Amino acid sequence: MAQFFAIHPDNPQERLIKQAAEIVRNGGVVVYPTDSCYALGCRLGDKAAMERILQIRKIDLKHHLTLMCADLSELGTYAKVDNSQFRQLKAATPGSYTFILEATKEVPNRTLHPKRKTIGLRVPDNKTALALLAELGEPLLSCTLILPEDNGEPLTDPYEIRDRLEHSVDLVIDGGWCGTEPTTVVDMTDGTELIREGKGDKSLFGF
C-alpha cells in the first residue's frame, strides 16, 4: 500500500520531505508534483525501481526518461553542455522545459535512449520537487504520470492517483494542482530542435 503525504505547495514540511527522500533511497517509486503535471520518480542508480516505472507506464527506453535536477550544477554533471548551451539553459531554468542532451558517464547506460545515448534533463519550478531533490542530493529518474489506458492524459488528482496506483508505487505526494500541460521539449544534441511545444515559452530558444 502506498503512503500518502499532503505537502504544502508553498511551504513544504521538512519532516515529510525527509521521509519522502528516505523512501526514494530505500528503492521506492514515488509520485510527486512538478510545475508541469505529476511525475513518477526513483533513484537514478536503482535498476529495479526504474523497471517498475517502465512497467507502470508500459514504455521502453525509446521513450526518454528524464533526470529531474535541483539546479544547473547537477545538470552539468550528467550531460555534456558547452558554454552556449549553458547560457540557454540558465535562461530557461527552473521551468517547464525538458532538454535532450548527450549523457556523461555519470548516467548509467541502462537509463539512456538505446541508440542515441541521450537523456532528458530538467530543473522544475516547483517548491516541493526542489525540496525533495535538495534533500536527496541527487537527481530523480522521472517521467510524467500518464497511464497507458488514459490516452495521453496525465493524472491530476492525488486521491485518484492513490486509488489507481496504491499497489504499484510506494508514496504519493499530494502537492496541489499541477496542471495538465506537459513540458516543452528541446533537443540540444545537434543544434537546437523543438521536439514538443508545451508549457515552457519556446521563444526563449528562437522558435
PDB file of C-alpha atoms in Angstrom:
ATOM      1  CA  MET A   1       0.000   0.000   0.000  1.00  0.00           C
ATOM      2  CA  ALA A   2       1.352   3.389  -0.979  1.00  0.00           C
ATOM      3  CA  GLN A   3       1.895   6.012   1.682  1.00  0.00           C
ATOM      4  CA  PHE A   4       0.192   9.388   1.093  1.00  0.00           C
ATOM      5  CA  PHE A   5       1.744  12.705   2.120  1.00  0.00           C
ATOM      6  CA  ALA A   6      -0.102  16.025   1.807  1.00  0.00           C
ATOM      7  CA  ILE A   7       2.732  18.543   1.387  1.00  0.00           C
ATOM      8  CA  HIS A   8       2.079  22.281   1.351  1.00  0.00           C
ATOM      9  CA  PRO A   9       2.926  23.633  -2.135  1.00  0.00           C
ATOM     10  CA  ASP A  10       4.392  26.904  -0.838  1.00  0.00           C
ATOM     11  CA  ASN A  11       5.930  25.736   2.452  1.00  0.00           C
ATOM     12  CA  PRO A  12       6.850  22.045   2.143  1.00  0.00           C
ATOM     13  CA  GLN A  13       7.033  20.386   5.563  1.00  0.00           C
ATOM     14  CA  GLU A  14      10.648  19.425   6.230  1.00  0.00           C
ATOM     15  CA  ARG A  15       9.684  16.284   8.161  1.00  0.00           C
ATOM     16  CA  LEU A  16       7.638  14.918   5.247  1.00  0.00           C
ATOM     17  CA  ILE A  17      10.313  15.839   2.695  1.00  0.00           C
ATOM     18  CA  LYS A  18      12.899  13.894   4.727  1.00  0.00           C
ATOM     19  CA  GLN A  19      10.585  10.874   4.920  1.00  0.00           C
ATOM     20  CA  ALA A  20       9.926  11.055   1.165  1.00  0.00           C
ATOM     21  CA  ALA A  21      13.661  11.173   0.420  1.00  0.00           C
ATOM     22  CA  GLU A  22      14.229   8.144   2.643  1.00  0.00           C
ATOM     23  CA  ILE A  23      11.570   6.195   0.734  1.00  0.00           C
ATOM     24  CA  VAL A  24      13.394   7.001  -2.526  1.00  0.00           C
ATOM     25  CA  ARG A  25      16.782   5.995  -1.062  1.00  0.00           C
ATOM     26  CA  ASN A  26      15.309   2.671   0.041  1.00  0.00           C
ATOM     27  CA  GLY A  27      14.273   1.765  -3.500  1.00  0.00           C
ATOM     28  CA  GLY A  28      10.834   3.352  -3.569  1.00  0.00           C
ATOM     29  CA  VAL A  29       8.893   4.661  -6.549  1.00  0.00           C
ATOM     30  CA  VAL A  30       7.178   7.960  -5.748  1.00  0.00           C
ATOM     31  CA  VAL A  31       4.566  10.169  -7.371  1.00  0.00           C
ATOM     32  CA  TYR A  32       5.454  13.825  -6.863  1.00  0.00           C
ATOM     33  CA  PRO A  33       4.321  17.254  -8.126  1.00  0.00           C
ATOM     34  CA  THR A  34       6.213  19.364 -10.648  1.00  0.00           C
ATOM     35  CA  ASP A  35       5.466  22.672 -12.381  1.00  0.00           C
ATOM     36  CA  SER A  36       4.091  20.629 -15.293  1.00  0.00           C
ATOM     37  CA  CYS A  37       1.975  17.590 -14.303  1.00  0.00           C
ATOM     38  CA  TYR A  38       2.640  14.948 -11.668  1.00  0.00           C
ATOM     39  CA  ALA A  39       5.627  12.665 -12.231  1.00  0.00           C
ATOM     40  CA  LEU A  40       6.850   9.194 -11.292  1.00  0.00           C
ATOM     41  CA  GLY A  41      10.350   9.147  -9.815  1.00  0.00           C
ATOM     42  CA  CYS A  42      13.037   6.895  -8.344  1.00  0.00           C
ATOM     43  CA  ARG A  43      16.772   6.887  -7.632  1.00  0.00           C
ATOM     44  CA  LEU A  44      18.951   7.184 -10.701  1.00  0.00           C
ATOM     45  CA  GLY A  45      21.014   4.102  -9.863  1.00  0.00           C
ATOM     46  CA  ASP A  46      18.116   1.824  -8.884  1.00  0.00           C
ATOM     47  CA  LYS A  47      17.501  -0.649 -11.727  1.00  0.00           C
ATOM     48  CA  ALA A  48      14.556  -2.413 -10.091  1.00  0.00           C
ATOM     49  CA  ALA A  49      12.742   0.854  -9.335  1.00  0.00           C
ATOM     50  CA  MET A  50      13.347   2.101 -12.901  1.00  0.00           C
ATOM     51  CA  GLU A  51      11.851  -1.113 -14.283  1.00  0.00           C
ATOM     52  CA  ARG A  52       8.774  -0.607 -12.097  1.00  0.00           C
ATOM     53  CA  ILE A  53       8.282   2.868 -13.615  1.00  0.00           C
ATOM     54  CA  LEU A  54       8.622   1.481 -17.139  1.00  0.00           C
ATOM     55  CA  GLN A  55       6.058  -1.201 -16.258  1.00  0.00           C
ATOM     56  CA  ILE A  56       3.574   1.327 -14.822  1.00  0.00           C
ATOM     57  CA  ARG A  57       3.855   3.468 -17.952  1.00  0.00           C
ATOM     58  CA  LYS A  58       4.102   0.473 -20.352  1.00  0.00           C
ATOM     59  CA  ILE A  59       7.047   2.125 -22.149  1.00  0.00           C
ATOM     60  CA  ASP A  60      10.633   1.239 -23.048  1.00  0.00           C
ATOM     61  CA  LEU A  61      13.743   3.403 -23.142  1.00  0.00           C
ATOM     62  CA  LYS A  62      12.990   4.706 -26.630  1.00  0.00           C
ATOM     63  CA  HIS A  63      10.760   6.987 -24.586  1.00  0.00           C
ATOM     64  CA  HIS A  64      13.279   9.316 -22.962  1.00  0.00           C
ATOM     65  CA  LEU A  65      13.328   9.195 -19.200  1.00  0.00           C
ATOM     66  CA  THR A  66      14.203  12.479 -17.516  1.00  0.00           C
ATOM     67  CA  LEU A  67      16.696  13.356 -14.815  1.00  0.00           C
ATOM     68  CA  MET A  68      14.933  15.853 -12.576  1.00  0.00           C
ATOM     69  CA  CYS A  69      17.730  18.051 -11.203  1.00  0.00           C
ATOM     70  CA  ALA A  70      17.815  20.533  -8.333  1.00  0.00           C
ATOM     71  CA  ASP A  71      19.863  23.093 -10.272  1.00  0.00           C
ATOM     72  CA  LEU A  72      22.154  23.615 -13.243  1.00  0.00           C
ATOM     73  CA  SER A  73      25.269  22.434 -11.408  1.00  0.00           C
ATOM     74  CA  GLU A  74      23.724  18.949 -11.224  1.00  0.00           C
ATOM     75  CA  LEU A  75      22.663  19.132 -14.844  1.00  0.00           C
ATOM     76  CA  GLY A  76      26.281  19.756 -15.855  1.00  0.00           C
ATOM     77  CA  THR A  77      27.364  16.596 -14.049  1.00  0.00           C
ATOM     78  CA  TYR A  78      25.057  14.351 -16.042  1.00  0.00           C
ATOM     79  CA  ALA A  79      25.043  15.988 -19.505  1.00  0.00           C
ATOM     80  CA  LYS A  80      27.648  17.310 -21.919  1.00  0.00           C
ATOM     81  CA  VAL A  81      26.941  21.027 -22.226  1.00  0.00           C
ATOM     82  CA  ASP A  82      29.010  23.696 -23.987  1.00  0.00           C
ATOM     83  CA  ASN A  83      29.117  27.375 -22.964  1.00  0.00           C
ATOM     84  CA  SER A  84      26.465  28.463 -25.450  1.00  0.00           C
ATOM     85  CA  GLN A  85      24.088  25.715 -24.357  1.00  0.00           C
ATOM     86  CA  PHE A  86      24.720  26.528 -20.702  1.00  0.00           C
ATOM     87  CA  ARG A  87      23.665  30.148 -21.251  1.00  0.00           C
ATOM     88  CA  GLN A  88      20.436  28.986 -22.893  1.00  0.00           C
ATOM     89  CA  LEU A  89      19.751  26.527 -20.084  1.00  0.00           C
ATOM     90  CA  LYS A  90      20.414  29.161 -17.442  1.00  0.00           C
ATOM     91  CA  ALA A  91      17.819  31.469 -19.034  1.00  0.00           C
ATOM     92  CA  ALA A  92      15.198  28.710 -19.034  1.00  0.00           C
ATOM     93  CA  THR A  93      15.648  27.092 -15.609  1.00  0.00           C
ATOM     94  CA  PRO A  94      13.925  26.433 -13.366  1.00  0.00           C
ATOM     95  CA  GLY A  95      10.948  25.994 -15.673  1.00  0.00           C
ATOM     96  CA  SER A  96       8.699  23.727 -17.699  1.00  0.00           C
ATOM     97  CA  TYR A  97      11.321  22.517 -20.148  1.00  0.00           C
ATOM     98  CA  THR A  98      12.877  19.127 -20.812  1.00  0.00           C
ATOM     99  CA  PHE A  99      16.238  19.207 -22.578  1.00  0.00           C
ATOM    100  CA  ILE A 100      17.512  16.241 -24.585  1.00  0.00           C
ATOM    101  CA  LEU A 101      21.293  16.172 -24.157  1.00  0.00           C
ATOM    102  CA  GLU A 102      24.186  13.785 -24.614  1.00  0.00           C
ATOM    103  CA  ALA A 103      24.748  11.972 -21.337  1.00  0.00           C
ATOM    104  CA  THR A 104      28.031  11.806 -19.430  1.00  0.00           C
ATOM    105  CA  LYS A 105      29.450   8.617 -17.935  1.00  0.00           C
ATOM    106  CA  GLU A 106      27.736   9.537 -14.637  1.00  0.00           C
ATOM    107  CA  VAL A 107      24.459   8.305 -16.144  1.00  0.00           C
ATOM    108  CA  PRO A 108      24.014   4.502 -16.122  1.00  0.00           C
ATOM    109  CA  ASN A 109      23.753   3.081 -19.661  1.00  0.00           C
ATOM    110  CA  ARG A 110      20.564   1.222 -18.786  1.00  0.00           C
ATOM    111  CA  THR A 111      18.713   4.543 -18.330  1.00  0.00           C
ATOM    112  CA  LEU A 112      19.674   6.000 -21.732  1.00  0.00           C
ATOM    113  CA  HIS A 113      17.965   6.000 -25.108  1.00  0.00           C
ATOM    114  CA  PRO A 114      19.355   2.726 -26.552  1.00  0.00           C
ATOM    115  CA  LYS A 115      20.640   4.156 -29.846  1.00  0.00           C
ATOM    116  CA  ARG A 116      21.411   7.792 -29.131  1.00  0.00           C
ATOM    117  CA  LYS A 117      22.908   7.597 -25.595  1.00  0.00           C
ATOM    118  CA  THR A 118      20.936  10.697 -24.681  1.00  0.00           C
ATOM    119  CA  ILE A 119      18.880  11.603 -21.634  1.00  0.00           C
ATOM    120  CA  GLY A 120      16.204  14.151 -20.823  1.00  0.00           C
ATOM    121  CA  LEU A 121      17.113  16.662 -18.142  1.00  0.00           C
ATOM    122  CA  ARG A 122      15.109  19.352 -16.402  1.00  0.00           C
ATOM    123  CA  VAL A 123      15.000  21.679 -13.394  1.00  0.00           C
ATOM    124  CA  PRO A 124      11.379  22.048 -12.210  1.00  0.00           C
ATOM    125  CA  ASP A 125       9.895  25.286 -10.890  1.00  0.00           C
ATOM    126  CA  ASN A 126       8.073  23.605  -8.015  1.00  0.00           C
ATOM    127  CA  LYS A 127       8.947  24.047  -4.329  1.00  0.00           C
ATOM    128  CA  THR A 128       8.028  20.515  -3.270  1.00  0.00           C
ATOM    129  CA  ALA A 129      10.020  18.905  -6.082  1.00  0.00           C
ATOM    130  CA  LEU A 130      13.028  21.149  -5.444  1.00  0.00           C
ATOM    131  CA  ALA A 131      12.912  20.469  -1.677  1.00  0.00           C
ATOM    132  CA  LEU A 132      12.843  16.721  -2.328  1.00  0.00           C
ATOM    133  CA  LEU A 133      15.732  16.958  -4.803  1.00  0.00           C
ATOM    134  CA  ALA A 134      17.773  19.074  -2.370  1.00  0.00           C
ATOM    135  CA  GLU A 135      17.183  16.576   0.437  1.00  0.00           C
ATOM    136  CA  LEU A 136      18.156  13.655  -1.826  1.00  0.00           C
ATOM    137  CA  GLY A 137      21.310  15.380  -3.056  1.00  0.00           C
ATOM    138  CA  GLU A 138      20.958  13.687  -6.448  1.00  0.00           C
ATOM    139  CA  PRO A 139      18.531  13.720  -9.396  1.00  0.00           C
ATOM    140  CA  LEU A 140      15.329  11.732  -9.603  1.00  0.00           C
ATOM    141  CA  LEU A 141      14.928   9.493 -12.623  1.00  0.00           C
ATOM    142  CA  SER A 142      11.457  10.520 -13.753  1.00  0.00           C
ATOM    143  CA  CYS A 143       8.690  10.551 -16.310  1.00  0.00           C
ATOM    144  CA  THR A 144       5.271  12.168 -16.491  1.00  0.00           C
ATOM    145  CA  LEU A 145       2.484  10.224 -14.781  1.00  0.00           C
ATOM    146  CA  ILE A 146       0.374   9.114 -17.733  1.00  0.00           C
ATOM    147  CA  LEU A 147      -1.171   5.659 -17.554  1.00  0.00           C
ATOM    148  CA  PRO A 148      -1.396   3.675 -20.806  1.00  0.00           C
ATOM    149  CA  GLU A 149      -5.180   3.380 -20.654  1.00  0.00           C
ATOM    150  CA  ASP A 150      -5.689   7.164 -20.353  1.00  0.00           C
ATOM    151  CA  ASN A 151      -4.943   8.109 -23.981  1.00  0.00           C
ATOM    152  CA  GLY A 152      -2.117  10.505 -23.195  1.00  0.00           C
ATOM    153  CA  GLU A 153      -3.968  12.430 -20.473  1.00  0.00           C
ATOM    154  CA  PRO A 154      -1.873  12.895 -17.296  1.00  0.00           C
ATOM    155  CA  LEU A 155      -3.360  12.117 -13.899  1.00  0.00           C
ATOM    156  CA  THR A 156      -4.004  15.299 -11.900  1.00  0.00           C
ATOM    157  CA  ASP A 157      -5.929  14.297  -8.748  1.00  0.00           C
ATOM    158  CA  PRO A 158      -3.688  12.894  -5.986  1.00  0.00           C
ATOM    159  CA  TYR A 159      -6.591  10.918  -4.496  1.00  0.00           C
ATOM    160  CA  GLU A 160      -7.340   9.260  -7.834  1.00  0.00           C
ATOM    161  CA  ILE A 161      -3.603   8.611  -8.235  1.00  0.00           C
ATOM    162  CA  ARG A 162      -3.553   6.851  -4.864  1.00  0.00           C
ATOM    163  CA  ASP A 163      -6.643   4.779  -5.729  1.00  0.00           C
ATOM    164  CA  ARG A 164      -5.195   3.635  -9.054  1.00  0.00           C
ATOM    165  CA  LEU A 165      -1.557   3.148  -8.048  1.00  0.00           C
ATOM    166  CA  GLU A 166      -1.697   2.210  -4.370  1.00  0.00           C
ATOM    167  CA  HIS A 167      -0.238  -1.236  -5.114  1.00  0.00           C
ATOM    168  CA  SER A 168       2.261  -0.036  -7.741  1.00  0.00           C
ATOM    169  CA  VAL A 169       4.114   2.828  -6.028  1.00  0.00           C
ATOM    170  CA  ASP A 170       5.446   3.411  -2.516  1.00  0.00           C
ATOM    171  CA  LEU A 171       4.445   7.035  -1.993  1.00  0.00           C
ATOM    172  CA  VAL A 172       2.005   9.565  -3.453  1.00  0.00           C
ATOM    173  CA  ILE A 173       2.745  13.208  -2.627  1.00  0.00           C
ATOM    174  CA  ASP A 174      -0.264  15.488  -2.783  1.00  0.00           C
ATOM    175  CA  GLY A 175       1.280  18.809  -3.792  1.00  0.00           C
ATOM    176  CA  GLY A 176      -1.832  20.522  -5.100  1.00  0.00           C
ATOM    177  CA  TRP A 177      -2.815  21.304  -8.668  1.00  0.00           C
ATOM    178  CA  CYS A 178      -0.001  20.810 -11.191  1.00  0.00           C
ATOM    179  CA  GLY A 179      -1.920  21.313 -14.422  1.00  0.00           C
ATOM    180  CA  THR A 180      -2.158  19.038 -17.428  1.00  0.00           C
ATOM    181  CA  GLU A 181       0.177  20.758 -19.879  1.00  0.00           C
ATOM    182  CA  PRO A 182       3.452  18.875 -20.436  1.00  0.00           C
ATOM    183  CA  THR A 183       6.886  20.446 -20.687  1.00  0.00           C
ATOM    184  CA  THR A 184       8.306  21.967 -23.819  1.00  0.00           C
ATOM    185  CA  VAL A 185      10.938  19.513 -25.103  1.00  0.00           C
ATOM    186  CA  VAL A 186      14.076  20.902 -26.750  1.00  0.00           C
ATOM    187  CA  ASP A 187      16.693  18.602 -28.328  1.00  0.00           C
ATOM    188  CA  MET A 188      20.133  20.206 -27.944  1.00  0.00           C
ATOM    189  CA  THR A 189      22.297  17.318 -29.146  1.00  0.00           C
ATOM    190  CA  ASP A 190      22.799  18.719 -32.651  1.00  0.00           C
ATOM    191  CA  GLY A 191      21.862  22.383 -32.726  1.00  0.00           C
ATOM    192  CA  THR A 192      18.525  23.262 -31.146  1.00  0.00           C
ATOM    193  CA  GLU A 193      15.353  21.483 -32.256  1.00  0.00           C
ATOM    194  CA  LEU A 194      11.830  21.834 -30.873  1.00  0.00           C
ATOM    195  CA  ILE A 195      10.511  18.314 -30.253  1.00  0.00           C
ATOM    196  CA  ARG A 196       7.301  19.206 -28.417  1.00  0.00           C
ATOM    197  CA  GLU A 197       5.627  22.521 -27.702  1.00  0.00           C
ATOM    198  CA  GLY A 198       4.318  22.606 -24.164  1.00  0.00           C
ATOM    199  CA  LYS A 199       4.101  24.868 -21.134  1.00  0.00           C
ATOM    200  CA  GLY A 200       7.564  26.444 -21.437  1.00  0.00           C
ATOM    201  CA  ASP A 201       7.909  29.522 -23.682  1.00  0.00           C
ATOM    202  CA  LYS A 202       9.509  28.271 -26.910  1.00  0.00           C
ATOM    203  CA  SER A 203      10.582  31.804 -27.914  1.00  0.00           C
ATOM    204  CA  LEU A 204      13.439  31.569 -25.399  1.00  0.00           C
ATOM    205  CA  PHE A 205      15.083  29.255 -27.925  1.00  0.00           C
ATOM    206  CA  GLY A 206      14.200  31.269 -31.003  1.00  0.00           C
ATOM    207  CA  PHE A 207      11.291  29.088 -32.149  1.00  0.00           C
TER     208      PHE A 207
END
